[in-house]
Short mmCIF file of C-alpha atoms in Angstrom, two decimals:
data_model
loop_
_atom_site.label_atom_id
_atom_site.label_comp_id
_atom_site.label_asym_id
_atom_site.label_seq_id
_atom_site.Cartn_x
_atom_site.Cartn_y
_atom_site.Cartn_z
CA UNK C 1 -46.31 128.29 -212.16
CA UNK C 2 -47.72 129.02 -209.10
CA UNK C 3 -51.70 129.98 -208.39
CA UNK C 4 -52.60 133.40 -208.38
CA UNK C 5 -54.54 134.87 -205.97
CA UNK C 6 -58.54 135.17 -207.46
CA UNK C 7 -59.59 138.76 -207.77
CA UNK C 8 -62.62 140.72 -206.54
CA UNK C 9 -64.04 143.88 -207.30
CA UNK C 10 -62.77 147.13 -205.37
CA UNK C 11 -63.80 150.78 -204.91
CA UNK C 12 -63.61 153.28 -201.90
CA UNK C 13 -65.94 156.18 -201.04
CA UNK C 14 -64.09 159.14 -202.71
CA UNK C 15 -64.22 162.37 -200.57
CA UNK C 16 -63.95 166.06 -201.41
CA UNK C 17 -60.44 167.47 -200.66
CA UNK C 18 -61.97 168.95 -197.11
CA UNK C 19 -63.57 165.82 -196.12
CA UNK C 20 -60.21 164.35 -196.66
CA UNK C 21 -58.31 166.80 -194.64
CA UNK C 22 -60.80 166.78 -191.96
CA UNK C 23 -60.34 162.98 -191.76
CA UNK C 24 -56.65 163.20 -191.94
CA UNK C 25 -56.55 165.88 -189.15
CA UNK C 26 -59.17 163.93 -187.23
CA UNK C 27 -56.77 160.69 -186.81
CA UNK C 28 -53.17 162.82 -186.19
CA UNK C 29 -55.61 164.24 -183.09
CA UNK C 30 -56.19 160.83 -182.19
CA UNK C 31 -52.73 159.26 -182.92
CA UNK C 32 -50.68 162.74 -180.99
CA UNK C 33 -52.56 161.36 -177.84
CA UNK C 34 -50.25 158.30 -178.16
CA UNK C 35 -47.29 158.24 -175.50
CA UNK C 36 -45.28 155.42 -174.32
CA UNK C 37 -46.44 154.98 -170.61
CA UNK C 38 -45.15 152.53 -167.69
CA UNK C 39 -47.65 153.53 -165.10
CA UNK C 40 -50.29 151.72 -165.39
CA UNK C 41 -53.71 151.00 -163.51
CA UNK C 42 -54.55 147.85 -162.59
CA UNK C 43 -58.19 148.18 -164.16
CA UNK C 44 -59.36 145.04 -166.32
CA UNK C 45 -59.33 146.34 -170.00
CA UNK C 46 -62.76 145.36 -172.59
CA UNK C 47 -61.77 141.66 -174.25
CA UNK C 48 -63.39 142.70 -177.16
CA UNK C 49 -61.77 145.98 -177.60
CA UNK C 50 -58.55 144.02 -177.33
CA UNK C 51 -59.52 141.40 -179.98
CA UNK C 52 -60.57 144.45 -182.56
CA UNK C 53 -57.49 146.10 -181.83
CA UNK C 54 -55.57 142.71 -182.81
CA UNK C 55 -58.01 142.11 -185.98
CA UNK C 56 -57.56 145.62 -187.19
CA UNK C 57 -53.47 144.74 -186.74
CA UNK C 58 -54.12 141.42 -188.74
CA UNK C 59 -55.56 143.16 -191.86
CA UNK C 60 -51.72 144.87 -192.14
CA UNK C 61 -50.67 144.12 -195.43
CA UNK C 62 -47.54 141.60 -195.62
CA UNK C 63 -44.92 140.05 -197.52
CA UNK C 64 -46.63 137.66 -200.20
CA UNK C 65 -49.23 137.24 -197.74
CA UNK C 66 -47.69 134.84 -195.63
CA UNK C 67 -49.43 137.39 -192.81
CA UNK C 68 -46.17 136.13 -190.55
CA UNK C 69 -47.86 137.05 -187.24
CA UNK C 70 -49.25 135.85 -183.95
CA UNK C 71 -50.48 137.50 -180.89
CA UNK C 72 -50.45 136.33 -177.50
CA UNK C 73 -53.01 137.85 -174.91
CA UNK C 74 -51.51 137.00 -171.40
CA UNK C 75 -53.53 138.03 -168.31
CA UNK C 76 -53.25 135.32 -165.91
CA UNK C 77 -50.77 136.68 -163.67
CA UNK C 78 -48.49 133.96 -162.60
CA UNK C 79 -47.83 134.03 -166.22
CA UNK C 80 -46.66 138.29 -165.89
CA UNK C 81 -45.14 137.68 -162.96
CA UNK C 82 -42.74 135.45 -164.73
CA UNK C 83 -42.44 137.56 -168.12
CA UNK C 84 -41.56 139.98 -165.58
CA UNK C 85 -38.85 138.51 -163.56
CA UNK C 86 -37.21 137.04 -166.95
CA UNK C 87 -37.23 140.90 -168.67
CA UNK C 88 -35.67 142.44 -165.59
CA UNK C 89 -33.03 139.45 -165.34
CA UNK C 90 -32.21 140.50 -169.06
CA UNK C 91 -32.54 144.14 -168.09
CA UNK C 92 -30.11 144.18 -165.27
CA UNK C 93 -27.32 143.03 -167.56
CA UNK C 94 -28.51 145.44 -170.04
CA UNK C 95 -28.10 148.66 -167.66
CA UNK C 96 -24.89 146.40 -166.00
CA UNK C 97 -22.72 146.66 -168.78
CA UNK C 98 -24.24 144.95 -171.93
CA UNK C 99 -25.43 148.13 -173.40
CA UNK C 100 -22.99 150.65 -174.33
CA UNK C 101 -22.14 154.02 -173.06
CA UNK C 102 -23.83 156.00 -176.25
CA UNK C 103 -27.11 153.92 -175.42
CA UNK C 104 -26.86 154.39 -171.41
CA UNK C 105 -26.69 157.94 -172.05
CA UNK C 106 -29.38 158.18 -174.88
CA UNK C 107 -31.89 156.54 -172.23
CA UNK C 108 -30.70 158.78 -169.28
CA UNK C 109 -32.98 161.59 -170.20
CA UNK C 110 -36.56 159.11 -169.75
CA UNK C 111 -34.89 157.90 -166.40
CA UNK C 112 -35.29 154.02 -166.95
CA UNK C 113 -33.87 151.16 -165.72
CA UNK C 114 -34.01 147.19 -165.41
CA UNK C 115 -36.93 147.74 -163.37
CA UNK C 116 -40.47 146.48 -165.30
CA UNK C 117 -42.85 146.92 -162.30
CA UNK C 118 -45.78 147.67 -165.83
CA UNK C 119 -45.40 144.00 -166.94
CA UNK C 120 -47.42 142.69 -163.96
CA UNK C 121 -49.59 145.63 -163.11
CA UNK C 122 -50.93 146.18 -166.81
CA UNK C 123 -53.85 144.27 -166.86
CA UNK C 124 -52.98 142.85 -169.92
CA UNK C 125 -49.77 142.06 -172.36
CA UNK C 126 -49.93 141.48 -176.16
CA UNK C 127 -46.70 139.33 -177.21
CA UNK C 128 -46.22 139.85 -180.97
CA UNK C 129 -44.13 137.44 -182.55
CA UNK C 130 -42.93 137.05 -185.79
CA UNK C 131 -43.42 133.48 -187.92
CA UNK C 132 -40.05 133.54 -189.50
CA UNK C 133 -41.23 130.72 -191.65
CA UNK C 134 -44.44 128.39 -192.05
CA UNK C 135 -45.95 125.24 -192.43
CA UNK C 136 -47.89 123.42 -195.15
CA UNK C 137 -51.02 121.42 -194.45
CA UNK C 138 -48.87 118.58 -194.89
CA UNK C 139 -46.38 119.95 -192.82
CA UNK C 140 -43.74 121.12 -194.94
CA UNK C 141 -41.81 124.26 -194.06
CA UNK C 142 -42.87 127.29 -196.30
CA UNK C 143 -40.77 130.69 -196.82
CA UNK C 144 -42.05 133.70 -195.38
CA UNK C 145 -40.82 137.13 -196.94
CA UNK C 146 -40.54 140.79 -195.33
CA UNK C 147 -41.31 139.49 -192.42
CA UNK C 148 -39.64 142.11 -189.91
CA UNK C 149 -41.76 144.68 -192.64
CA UNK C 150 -44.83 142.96 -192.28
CA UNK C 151 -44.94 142.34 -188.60
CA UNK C 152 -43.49 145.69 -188.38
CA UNK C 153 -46.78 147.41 -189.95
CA UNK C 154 -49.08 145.04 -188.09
CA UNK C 155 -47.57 146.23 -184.75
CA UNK C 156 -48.20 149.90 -185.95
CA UNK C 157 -51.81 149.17 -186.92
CA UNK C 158 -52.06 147.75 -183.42
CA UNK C 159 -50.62 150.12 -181.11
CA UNK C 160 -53.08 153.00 -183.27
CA UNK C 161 -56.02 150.63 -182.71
CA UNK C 162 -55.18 150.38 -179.16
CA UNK C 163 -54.80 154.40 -179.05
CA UNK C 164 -57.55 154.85 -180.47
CA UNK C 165 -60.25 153.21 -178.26
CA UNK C 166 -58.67 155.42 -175.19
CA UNK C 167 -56.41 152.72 -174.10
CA UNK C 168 -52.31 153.14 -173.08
CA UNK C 169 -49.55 150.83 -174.22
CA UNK C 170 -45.56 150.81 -174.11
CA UNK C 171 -43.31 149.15 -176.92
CA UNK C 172 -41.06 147.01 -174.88
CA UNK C 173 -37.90 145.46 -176.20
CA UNK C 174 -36.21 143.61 -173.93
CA UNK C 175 -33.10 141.80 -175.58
CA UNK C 176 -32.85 139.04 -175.90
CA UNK C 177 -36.12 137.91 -175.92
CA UNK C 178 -36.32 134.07 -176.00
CA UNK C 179 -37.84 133.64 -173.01
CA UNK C 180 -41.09 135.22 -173.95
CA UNK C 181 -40.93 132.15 -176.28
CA UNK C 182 -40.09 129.50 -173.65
CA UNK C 183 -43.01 131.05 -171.18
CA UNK C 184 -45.61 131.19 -173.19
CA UNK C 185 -44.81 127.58 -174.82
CA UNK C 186 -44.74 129.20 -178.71
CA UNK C 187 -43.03 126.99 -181.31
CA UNK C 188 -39.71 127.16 -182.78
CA UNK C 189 -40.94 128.84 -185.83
CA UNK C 190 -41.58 132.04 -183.72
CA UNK C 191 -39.58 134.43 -182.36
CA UNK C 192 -40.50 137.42 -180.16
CA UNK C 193 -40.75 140.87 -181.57
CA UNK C 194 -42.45 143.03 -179.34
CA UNK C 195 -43.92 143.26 -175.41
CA UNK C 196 -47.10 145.63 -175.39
CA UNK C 197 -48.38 146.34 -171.78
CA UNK C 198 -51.79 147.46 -172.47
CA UNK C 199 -54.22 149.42 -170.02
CA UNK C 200 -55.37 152.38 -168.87
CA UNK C 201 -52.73 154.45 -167.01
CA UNK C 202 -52.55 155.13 -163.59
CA UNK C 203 -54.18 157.98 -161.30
CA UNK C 204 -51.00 160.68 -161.54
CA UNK C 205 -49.29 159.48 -164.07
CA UNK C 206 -46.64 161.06 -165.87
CA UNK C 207 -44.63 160.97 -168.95
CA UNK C 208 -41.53 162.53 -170.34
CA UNK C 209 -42.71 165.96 -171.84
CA UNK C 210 -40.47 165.31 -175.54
CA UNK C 211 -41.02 167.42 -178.49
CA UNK C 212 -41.82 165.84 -181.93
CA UNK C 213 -40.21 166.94 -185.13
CA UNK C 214 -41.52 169.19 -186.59
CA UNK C 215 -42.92 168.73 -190.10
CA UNK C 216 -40.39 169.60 -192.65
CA UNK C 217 -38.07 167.67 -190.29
CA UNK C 218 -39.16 164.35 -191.70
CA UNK C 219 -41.36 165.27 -195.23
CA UNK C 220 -39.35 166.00 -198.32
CA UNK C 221 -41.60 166.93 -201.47
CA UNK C 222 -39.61 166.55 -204.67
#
């Protein structure tokens, strides 16, 4: 039988129904400021706002607690320049011909292409990987469980972390992604799941004006 995990007492501060709302509506203020933006400044973002952002992402609740995540901080930028030119390699076949004509056509509206000039200007890029499985102390390969879950909820922890101190990101996929891997020298164990380009954004800069769902949309009360 495996150990269980020891206990310790819990309680949270219980507020009145308004205090609750007011809280609630205090944070979707905060989190409707989000938008996906590739213009960034080149202004040096606060280390330490970066390494809160990435501990409030590590308390994310996952799979059997294998907590199946690391994040890389890259801002040297030899090391962008070359996460850069690797993407928009992968990119170019994307756009080329590896993506289909229902995808093209979805992404024609936010007018992007295998261009990533954001990966070097960004003054900084958070490379979340995933630990598809782990090591003992004697160096024995452990399961991991729910691990596209669990990194999943870490990265949205992050990205609201990030929002919320007043700084910009963009969620970018490129695909395939091994060579985020290779670059940044990560073991075999990990495998990239998402590029962040973190900053402030640029003097001017725009984004696509898109409309949300509305509520009832997306909530169903049964």
């Amino acid at each position: 039988m495996s150990e269980q995990f020891p206990t310790i007492p819990y309680s949270r501060q219980r507020y009145t129904a308004g205090e609750s709302a007011a809280r609630a509506r205090e944070f979707l203020d905060t989190i409707l400021l989000r938008r996906s933006v590739r213009e960034f400044s080149g202004d040096p973002v606060p280390p330490e706002v970066v390494s809160l952002a990435i501990a409030a992402a590590a308390a994310a609740p996952s799979g059997a607690n294998m907590q199946p995540w690391k994040f890389v901080v890259v801002h040297d930028p030899e090391l962008k320049r070359r996460i850069r030119e690797a993407a928009e390699e992968e990119e170019r076949l994307n756009y080329g011909g590896r993506m289909p004509e229902e995808w093209l056509r979805a992404l024609a509206p936010l007018q992007t292409d295998w261009r990533k000039e954001f990966l070097e200007i960004a003054p900084a890029l958070i490379v979340v990987f995933k630990e598809e499985y782990g090591f003992s102390a004697e160096g024995e390969r452990i399961a991991h469980y729910y691990v596209n879950e669990s990194v999943g909820i870490a990265c949205g922890f992050l990205l609201a972390a990030l929002n919320a101190a007043g700084l910009v990101t963009l969620t970018h996929t490129p695909s395939p992604m091994g060579f985020l891997r290779d670059i940044l020298g990560r073991p075999r164990n990990e495998k990239a799941f998402l590029l962040i380009p973190v900053g402030y954004p640029a003097e001017g800069c725009r984004v696509p004006d898109l409309r949300r769902k509305d509520l009832h949309e997306v909530m169903v009360v049964r």
